[in-house]
Amino acid sequence: MSYAAAELAARSSYGRLLAYLAAWSRDVTAAEDALGEAFLEAVDAWPRAGVPEKPEAWLLAVARRRLVDVARHAKVEDRASVALRLVLDRAEQEASAKAMFPDERLKLLFVCAHPAIDEAARTPLMLQTVLGLDAARIASAFLVAPATMGQRLVRVKAKIREAGIHFEIPEPHELPLRLASVLDAIYAAYGSGWDDVTGADPRRQGLAEEAIWLGRLVTRLRPGEPEAQGLLALMLHCEARRGARRDAAGVYVPLTRQDVALWSRPMIEEAEGLLTAASAAQQPGRFQLEAAIQSVHAQRALTGGTDWEAIALLYEGLIRLAPTIGAQVGYAAALAEARGDESGLAVLGVLAPEVVAGYQPYWALSAHLLKRLGRAGEARQAYVRATGLSEDPAVREFLREGFDTAPESA
Amino acid sequence: MKFTILVYENESDFSARSDGARKDAYWGAYRAYTQALTEAGIMVGGAGLEPPPHATTIRQRNGKRQVQDGPFAETKEQLGGYYVIDVPSLDKALEWAARCPSAASGAVEVRPNLSM
């Protein structure tokens, strides 16, 4: 087990305890504080008295007492306090009886991605509550000032309490949309979606493993949801290529030039299995389509070639469902390979200038296509623009090579 | 809102400026970054600075003036230049700052400008 995997296993316990306490108290902040104090008490007591036989039940009992104390001090209405205590007593009995307690993490995920919660706060909230990541690490991943991230998380947790957002599995009629929000938030933790033109390495964010872990959690707690399976398949396909995305000198290698021997076969096989299972439900969706696109790319390991026409068709379907700038640039890249560079450039040409102004993959693909068409002057300009918008030195180096090999004048 | 992006470079960055094998990559990256800021319409101003040995530091204490060669503090990373940009929020400023080449080697500091 890697260090990260061990860390995630430890976090699993934290997330389960917190979800349980938050679901019953309906107060995420109070639950976090109570659990935090329980952990502190454990650090103090366990080395002296030994680790209890059922550590989770022990932590739950301590956190429960803290929650009841806090509720009493807050002069919560007597009846509510009594109700809370009864509920928690029952929980403790359950916990000590079976050393197990209900897994409420799915409900917590639904709360984090609730429509009343600001979209930008959903993923950070999930990472903090379900995985116990601290605000500073989340802030780094999302390129936000840590103080700002801390404030946002505090505000959003107050909102859950004040708006009385319920910890529950949504009604069947609203479930598909609510589940889609949960999946979107998990995907946001993985990073930008597709990796062939962007050059983005989701690992630089440091949250790829966390996102995959959350994806697995959802497929386990809610088996047979085709879009959840699609999302996990998509992330696994992208993750499978991690080792191939940089060459020995650390320079970025685009998907089409990656050495397939460096792809992770087990991850690809798992992704393919998930995609097959998802397709049985015959409910296509955004993530299944994105995973299917990556699946076509993965075929190159077996056939040696890439069916660009199939990829272009899948992108057409994806754009109908989710016309994101990423999908449109991906479509242009596929079309250029399938039907010629002019077709790809035509797709890029209709995108709104204000949308593409700061979008690096648009400029990287433009540069690539313009160069192949012999329009060197325009290509060099696009290379410079793409370089200026890149964060990653490996990508800048790759683009500089492209720039240098575009002839000085057309 | 105006923000200043302070570009802190390490010794290797400073030497890359004139190193035959590395200078094209160095200047190419900064030219591209500067151009991206300009084309995004957010560039207010800025300057690249000569390396720390070119610095002169002045202090006045108790009516006594002290002039010293070199930068005011000996730190591993030194100010190599700055950009002033105009963007709607700190989040946006950080997004641009992360693209500054020195983020990957030295450091980049972002500060809101005082409104005067």
XYZ file of C-alpha atoms in Angstrom:
526
model
C 0.000 0.000 0.000
C 1.426 3.373 -0.970
C 1.726 6.124 1.605
C -1.147 7.967 -0.069
C -3.305 4.820 0.035
C -2.592 4.330 3.740
C -3.412 7.962 4.364
C -6.694 7.576 2.516
C -7.589 4.481 4.531
C -7.092 6.478 7.720
C -9.221 9.246 6.281
C -11.968 6.785 5.558
C -12.537 6.368 9.263
C -12.567 10.141 9.792
C -15.101 10.658 7.005
C -17.411 7.959 8.295
C -17.361 9.337 11.836
C -17.860 12.900 10.687
C -20.668 12.025 8.281
C -22.441 10.174 11.042
C -22.086 12.981 13.598
C -22.989 15.684 11.052
C -26.040 13.799 9.825
C -27.448 13.565 13.328
C -26.517 17.022 14.588
C -27.131 18.678 11.203
C -24.246 20.934 12.069
C -21.068 20.176 10.170
C -18.932 22.673 12.094
C -20.050 21.400 15.489
C -19.477 17.815 14.343
C -15.964 18.683 13.114
C -15.115 20.429 16.369
C -16.446 17.560 18.464
C -14.591 14.957 16.420
C -11.421 17.049 16.526
C -11.593 17.137 20.308
C -12.244 13.409 20.434
C -9.080 12.816 18.402
C -7.123 15.093 20.730
C -8.424 13.190 23.711
C -7.405 9.926 22.039
C -3.870 11.212 21.456
C -3.733 11.876 25.169
C -5.535 8.778 26.505
C -4.566 5.938 24.162
C -0.827 5.905 24.813
C -1.566 5.724 28.560
C -4.569 3.380 28.692
C -3.991 1.501 25.457
C -5.970 1.666 22.244
C -9.594 0.720 22.957
C -10.970 -2.464 21.463
C -13.324 -0.466 19.270
C -11.507 2.777 18.516
C -14.249 4.214 16.330
C -16.929 3.589 18.976
C -14.675 5.241 21.551
C -14.169 8.308 19.359
C -17.878 8.441 18.591
C -18.797 8.344 22.282
C -16.398 11.181 23.159
C -17.492 13.300 20.203
C -21.116 12.659 21.113
C -20.559 13.997 24.639
C -18.913 17.102 23.231
C -21.800 17.673 20.839
C -24.360 17.395 23.613
C -22.327 19.786 25.813
C -22.093 22.291 23.012
C -25.798 22.016 22.242
C -26.559 22.620 25.937
C -24.286 25.641 26.136
C -25.799 27.082 23.020
C -29.099 27.040 24.945
C -30.713 25.043 22.258
C -34.349 24.443 23.088
C -34.560 21.775 25.764
C -36.589 19.388 23.754
C -34.181 19.541 20.836
C -31.298 18.862 23.154
C -33.078 15.883 24.663
C -33.931 14.590 21.222
C -30.323 14.953 20.186
C -29.152 13.072 23.221
C -31.621 10.250 22.630
C -30.560 9.929 19.068
C -26.906 9.911 19.990
C -27.465 7.431 22.784
C -29.031 5.076 20.323
C -26.139 5.640 17.997
C -23.677 4.813 20.703
C -25.513 1.615 21.553
C -25.489 0.659 17.923
C -21.849 1.564 17.650
C -20.723 -0.397 20.647
C -23.016 -3.321 19.879
C -21.720 -3.900 16.394
C -18.607 -1.793 16.427
C -20.176 -0.459 13.287
C -22.438 2.448 12.593
C -24.357 3.428 9.476
C -22.274 4.876 6.687
C -23.777 8.314 6.106
C -21.100 9.523 3.736
C -23.364 9.384 0.703
C -25.804 11.722 2.450
C -22.918 13.997 3.327
C -21.831 14.036 -0.332
C -25.357 15.030 -1.342
C -25.296 17.847 1.223
C -21.921 19.088 -0.070
C -23.252 19.238 -3.643
C -26.685 20.582 -2.665
C -28.129 23.165 -5.101
C -28.194 25.746 -2.279
C -24.401 25.462 -1.917
C -22.271 27.703 -4.107
C -20.786 25.577 -6.878
C -17.223 26.724 -6.200
C -17.506 25.592 -2.576
C -18.832 22.084 -3.248
C -15.592 20.271 -4.012
C -13.590 21.940 -1.211
C -16.383 21.089 1.225
C -16.333 17.433 0.154
C -12.585 17.214 0.473
C -12.662 18.711 3.932
C -15.605 16.793 5.384
C -15.379 13.384 3.692
C -11.586 13.195 3.534
C -10.581 15.537 6.335
C -8.165 17.536 4.167
C -7.167 20.860 5.671
C -8.111 24.184 4.110
C -4.509 25.061 3.241
C -4.009 21.957 1.118
C -7.364 22.430 -0.607
C -6.479 26.086 -1.236
C -3.225 25.071 -2.940
C -5.016 22.621 -5.190
C -7.578 25.188 -6.266
C -5.139 28.103 -6.447
C -6.979 30.163 -3.857
C -5.474 32.047 -0.915
C -5.660 29.769 2.162
C -7.340 32.485 4.265
C -9.992 32.940 1.579
C -10.577 29.189 1.340
C -10.919 28.950 5.125
C -13.541 31.704 5.168
C -15.479 30.146 2.310
C -15.639 26.808 4.101
C -16.793 28.411 7.349
C -19.518 30.348 5.527
C -20.794 27.371 3.601
C -21.031 25.217 6.726
C -23.001 27.947 8.494
C -25.337 27.954 5.526
C -25.969 24.211 5.807
C -27.002 24.709 9.422
C -29.036 27.873 8.910
C -30.804 26.724 5.771
C -31.556 23.403 7.467
C -30.237 21.354 4.553
C -31.281 17.762 5.200
C -28.899 14.850 5.350
C -30.827 12.470 3.164
C -30.809 10.530 -0.068
C -32.784 12.667 -2.555
C -36.211 11.538 -3.772
C -36.112 9.373 -6.899
C -37.397 12.181 -9.134
C -34.562 14.517 -8.174
C -31.889 11.890 -7.744
C -30.361 12.008 -11.246
C -29.710 15.760 -11.086
C -28.478 15.656 -7.500
C -26.163 12.745 -8.276
C -24.836 14.643 -11.301
C -23.867 17.522 -8.980
C -22.006 15.122 -6.695
C -20.140 13.642 -9.667
C -19.319 17.091 -11.085
C -17.816 18.098 -7.746
C -15.704 14.929 -7.590
C -14.516 15.477 -11.141
C -13.501 19.029 -10.244
C -11.130 17.514 -7.689
C -9.559 15.387 -10.416
C -8.653 18.433 -12.473
C -9.196 19.458 -16.027
C -10.884 16.745 -17.935
C -8.941 15.569 -20.887
C -5.260 15.480 -21.145
C -4.194 15.250 -24.750
C -4.065 18.876 -25.821
C -4.034 20.663 -22.488
C -0.925 18.911 -21.265
C -2.357 19.328 -17.813
C -1.106 16.783 -15.364
C -3.909 16.378 -12.812
C -1.303 15.156 -10.371
C 0.160 18.628 -10.055
C -2.984 19.550 -8.173
C -2.230 16.706 -5.810
C -5.818 15.544 -5.644
C -6.098 12.908 -8.384
C -5.890 10.046 -5.924
C -8.438 11.692 -3.623
C -10.864 12.180 -6.520
C -10.557 8.551 -7.607
C -11.098 7.483 -4.018
C -14.312 9.541 -3.847
C -15.372 8.109 -7.205
C -14.927 4.596 -5.855
C -16.829 5.509 -2.695
C -19.858 6.609 -4.719
C -19.847 3.485 -6.901
C -19.701 1.383 -3.744
C -22.388 3.239 -1.775
C -24.635 3.595 -4.812
C -23.935 0.556 -7.011
C -25.214 0.368 -10.556
C -25.327 4.116 -11.282
C -24.042 4.317 -14.868
C -22.773 7.906 -14.638
C -20.890 7.203 -11.405
C -19.277 4.215 -13.132
C -18.559 6.422 -16.145
C -16.833 9.030 -14.010
C -14.647 6.460 -12.294
C -13.798 4.887 -15.671
C -12.862 8.318 -17.040
C -10.561 9.137 -14.129
C -8.928 5.696 -14.266
C -8.265 6.013 -18.007
C -6.569 9.389 -17.464
C -4.673 8.130 -14.442
C -3.473 5.063 -16.363
C -1.387 7.378 -18.572
C 0.300 9.249 -15.782
C 3.692 7.621 -16.277
C 3.637 8.292 -20.012
C 2.836 11.987 -19.840
C 6.460 13.102 -19.316
C 9.591 11.835 -21.035
C 12.850 10.980 -19.297
C 13.934 14.634 -19.471
C 10.649 15.703 -17.893
C 9.231 17.191 -21.098
C 5.509 16.886 -21.743
C 4.472 14.123 -24.153
C 1.078 14.563 -25.849
C -1.344 11.650 -25.760
C -0.848 10.728 -29.419
C 2.901 10.319 -28.932
C 2.830 8.495 -25.611
C 4.517 5.121 -25.319
C 1.616 2.740 -24.693
C 3.913 0.363 -22.827
C 3.988 2.974 -20.056
C 0.211 2.947 -19.627
C -1.167 1.076 -16.626
C -2.918 -2.045 -17.936
C -4.782 -2.863 -14.669
C -6.278 0.617 -14.537
C -7.326 0.483 -18.178
C -8.917 -2.925 -17.646
C -10.790 -1.705 -14.585
C -11.995 1.340 -16.513
C -13.163 -0.810 -19.426
C -15.033 -3.121 -17.048
C -16.811 -0.161 -15.461
C -17.746 1.258 -18.843
C -19.176 -2.044 -19.999
C -21.205 -2.354 -16.800
C -22.450 1.225 -17.202
C -23.545 0.715 -20.795
C -25.825 -2.149 -19.734
C -28.126 0.411 -18.105
C -28.595 2.119 -21.480
C -28.614 5.581 -19.928
C -25.849 7.444 -21.686
C -24.483 10.532 -19.988
C -21.679 13.032 -20.009
C -19.173 10.994 -18.027
C -19.832 7.767 -19.922
C -19.206 9.640 -23.175
C -15.994 11.179 -21.868
C -14.860 7.788 -20.637
C -15.755 6.263 -24.012
C -13.529 8.842 -25.736
C -10.642 7.843 -23.479
C -11.473 4.208 -24.115
C -10.994 4.724 -27.865
C -7.600 6.303 -27.139
C -6.743 3.321 -24.943
C -7.373 0.962 -27.890
C -4.122 2.192 -29.416
C -2.322 -0.065 -26.943
C -3.969 -3.049 -28.682
C -4.434 -1.975 -32.300
C -1.594 0.498 -32.737
C -3.983 3.051 -34.220
C -6.591 5.584 -33.138
C -10.110 5.714 -34.561
C -10.412 9.510 -34.792
C -13.740 9.351 -36.600
C -15.224 7.497 -33.603
C -13.725 10.045 -31.218
C -15.153 12.939 -33.250
C -18.614 11.337 -33.146
C -18.392 10.843 -29.375
C -17.386 14.491 -28.962
C -20.423 15.535 -31.037
C -22.598 13.655 -28.567
C -20.742 15.158 -25.629
C -21.155 18.710 -26.962
C -24.917 18.135 -27.231
C -24.989 17.164 -23.530
C -22.346 19.508 -22.155
C -21.051 22.151 -24.583
C -17.977 23.055 -22.545
C -14.977 24.796 -24.073
C -12.934 21.672 -23.294
C -15.294 19.444 -25.270
C -15.286 21.842 -28.215
C -11.501 22.028 -28.395
C -11.371 18.230 -28.033
C -13.817 17.904 -30.917
C -11.659 20.206 -33.046
C -8.572 18.090 -32.309
C -10.371 14.870 -33.238
C -11.866 16.375 -36.391
C -8.459 17.614 -37.515
C -7.106 14.067 -37.310
C -10.179 12.441 -38.853
C -11.041 14.860 -41.651
C -8.104 17.241 -42.003
C -6.567 20.200 -40.223
C -8.833 22.719 -41.983
C -11.924 21.046 -40.449
C -10.395 21.256 -36.989
C -9.421 24.881 -37.462
C -12.962 25.680 -38.660
C -14.382 24.373 -35.366
C -11.899 26.487 -33.396
C -12.765 29.499 -35.542
C -16.361 29.720 -34.358
C -15.524 29.775 -30.640
C -16.121 33.161 -28.993
C -12.913 35.210 -28.549
C -13.703 36.106 -24.926
C -14.147 32.419 -24.072
C -10.842 31.306 -25.581
C -8.770 34.349 -24.527
C -7.409 32.646 -21.402
C -7.894 29.006 -22.431
C -4.465 27.482 -23.044
C -5.552 24.305 -24.923
C -7.266 26.413 -27.597
C -3.990 28.199 -28.381
C -1.892 25.040 -28.175
C -4.156 23.236 -30.648
C -4.383 26.300 -32.941
C -0.600 26.516 -33.025
C -0.290 22.821 -33.841
C -2.837 22.910 -36.681
C -1.610 26.212 -38.167
C 1.921 24.865 -38.248
C 0.858 21.692 -40.042
C -1.002 23.838 -42.573
C 2.173 25.811 -43.234
C 0.795 29.048 -41.780
C 3.994 29.605 -39.803
C 3.544 33.248 -38.797
C 0.133 32.627 -37.231
C 1.404 29.383 -35.719
C 4.276 31.178 -33.972
C 1.873 33.746 -32.524
C -0.385 30.994 -31.225
C 2.614 29.149 -29.731
C 3.634 32.285 -27.848
C 0.096 32.765 -26.548
C -0.167 29.131 -25.433
C 3.240 29.348 -23.715
C 2.243 32.488 -21.834
C -0.897 30.763 -20.561
C 0.921 27.615 -19.374
C 1.681 26.991 -15.727
C 3.829 23.943 -16.223
C 7.482 24.339 -17.302
C 7.313 20.923 -19.016
C 4.498 22.176 -21.227
C 6.282 25.475 -21.903
C 9.319 23.497 -23.029
C 7.183 21.362 -25.358
C 5.600 24.465 -26.906
C 8.972 26.142 -27.353
C 10.066 23.179 -29.428
C 6.972 23.658 -31.587
C 7.691 27.351 -31.914
C 11.323 26.764 -32.857
C 10.418 24.295 -35.592
C 7.829 26.589 -37.194
C 9.717 28.323 -40.020
C 10.492 31.998 -39.472
C 8.356 33.212 -42.392
C 5.663 31.407 -44.339
C -8.581 45.798 -8.581
C -4.887 46.308 -9.084
C -2.409 43.704 -7.911
C 1.361 43.542 -8.109
C 3.000 40.272 -9.029
C 6.480 40.241 -7.489
C 8.813 37.928 -9.360
C 11.388 36.318 -7.076
C 14.188 34.490 -8.838
C 16.940 32.251 -7.567
C 20.560 32.391 -8.664
C 20.023 29.821 -11.371
C 17.187 31.947 -12.855
C 19.391 35.032 -12.882
C 22.236 33.185 -14.562
C 19.840 31.673 -17.134
C 19.345 35.188 -18.513
C 22.765 35.143 -20.153
C 23.568 31.432 -20.261
C 23.894 30.375 -23.906
C 22.076 27.077 -23.438
C 19.240 28.416 -21.325
C 18.657 32.030 -22.269
C 16.261 31.311 -25.162
C 13.979 29.298 -22.879
C 14.212 31.967 -20.170
C 13.440 34.973 -22.331
C 10.950 33.059 -24.459
C 8.929 32.158 -21.362
C 8.896 35.739 -20.041
C 8.117 37.241 -23.436
C 5.205 34.809 -23.831
C 3.928 35.506 -20.321
C 4.139 39.279 -20.787
C 2.373 39.012 -24.119
C -0.399 36.854 -22.618
C -0.978 39.492 -19.899
C -1.067 42.243 -22.518
C -3.421 40.400 -24.872
C -5.746 39.602 -21.982
C -6.020 43.373 -21.484
C -5.026 43.274 -17.820
C -1.466 44.617 -17.958
C -0.996 47.948 -16.175
C 2.787 48.050 -16.072
C 5.920 46.433 -14.774
C 9.637 46.047 -15.255
C 12.359 43.479 -15.259
C 15.252 44.285 -12.933
C 18.991 43.805 -13.272
C 20.341 41.102 -10.897
C 21.004 41.838 -7.186
C 24.735 42.690 -7.603
C 23.523 45.798 -9.459
C 21.539 46.942 -6.441
C 22.460 49.814 -4.149
C 20.758 50.103 -0.778
C 20.380 53.292 1.213
C 19.502 53.628 4.889
C 19.216 56.767 6.997
C 19.454 56.322 10.732
C 19.681 59.059 13.371
C 20.572 61.556 10.725
C 23.385 59.347 9.446
C 23.310 58.006 5.921
C 24.589 54.576 5.005
C 24.975 53.462 1.406
C 25.679 49.839 0.694
C 26.380 47.756 -2.415
C 23.933 44.960 -3.058
C 20.335 44.218 -2.095
C 18.839 45.116 1.289
C 18.673 41.470 2.394
C 20.707 38.413 1.491
C 18.075 35.818 0.668
C 18.110 32.832 -1.664
C 15.455 34.379 -3.872
C 15.708 37.977 -4.959
C 13.345 40.367 -6.695
C 13.874 39.996 -10.420
C 10.988 42.089 -11.683
C 7.339 42.885 -11.215
C 4.065 43.180 -13.065
C 1.090 45.340 -12.137
C -2.194 43.865 -13.358
C -5.821 44.896 -13.161
C -8.214 41.970 -12.542
C -11.584 41.590 -10.796
C -10.422 39.475 -7.830
C -7.533 37.927 -5.904
C -8.550 34.530 -7.337
C -7.942 35.856 -10.860
C -4.665 37.458 -9.805
C -3.457 34.117 -8.417
C -4.477 32.354 -11.632
C -2.215 34.705 -13.597
C 0.571 34.644 -11.033
C 0.733 30.836 -11.211
C 1.626 31.157 -14.902
C 4.641 33.362 -14.185
C 7.776 31.354 -15.066
C 9.449 32.008 -11.700
C 6.588 30.209 -9.892
C 8.211 26.953 -11.033
C 11.722 27.841 -9.834
C 11.808 30.764 -7.411
C 8.578 32.204 -6.096
C 5.836 34.616 -7.016
C 4.243 36.945 -4.505
C 0.912 38.623 -5.124
C -0.101 41.771 -3.255
C -3.100 44.022 -3.700
C -2.034 47.572 -4.554
C -3.087 50.241 -2.058
C -5.691 52.470 -3.622
C -4.393 56.014 -3.493
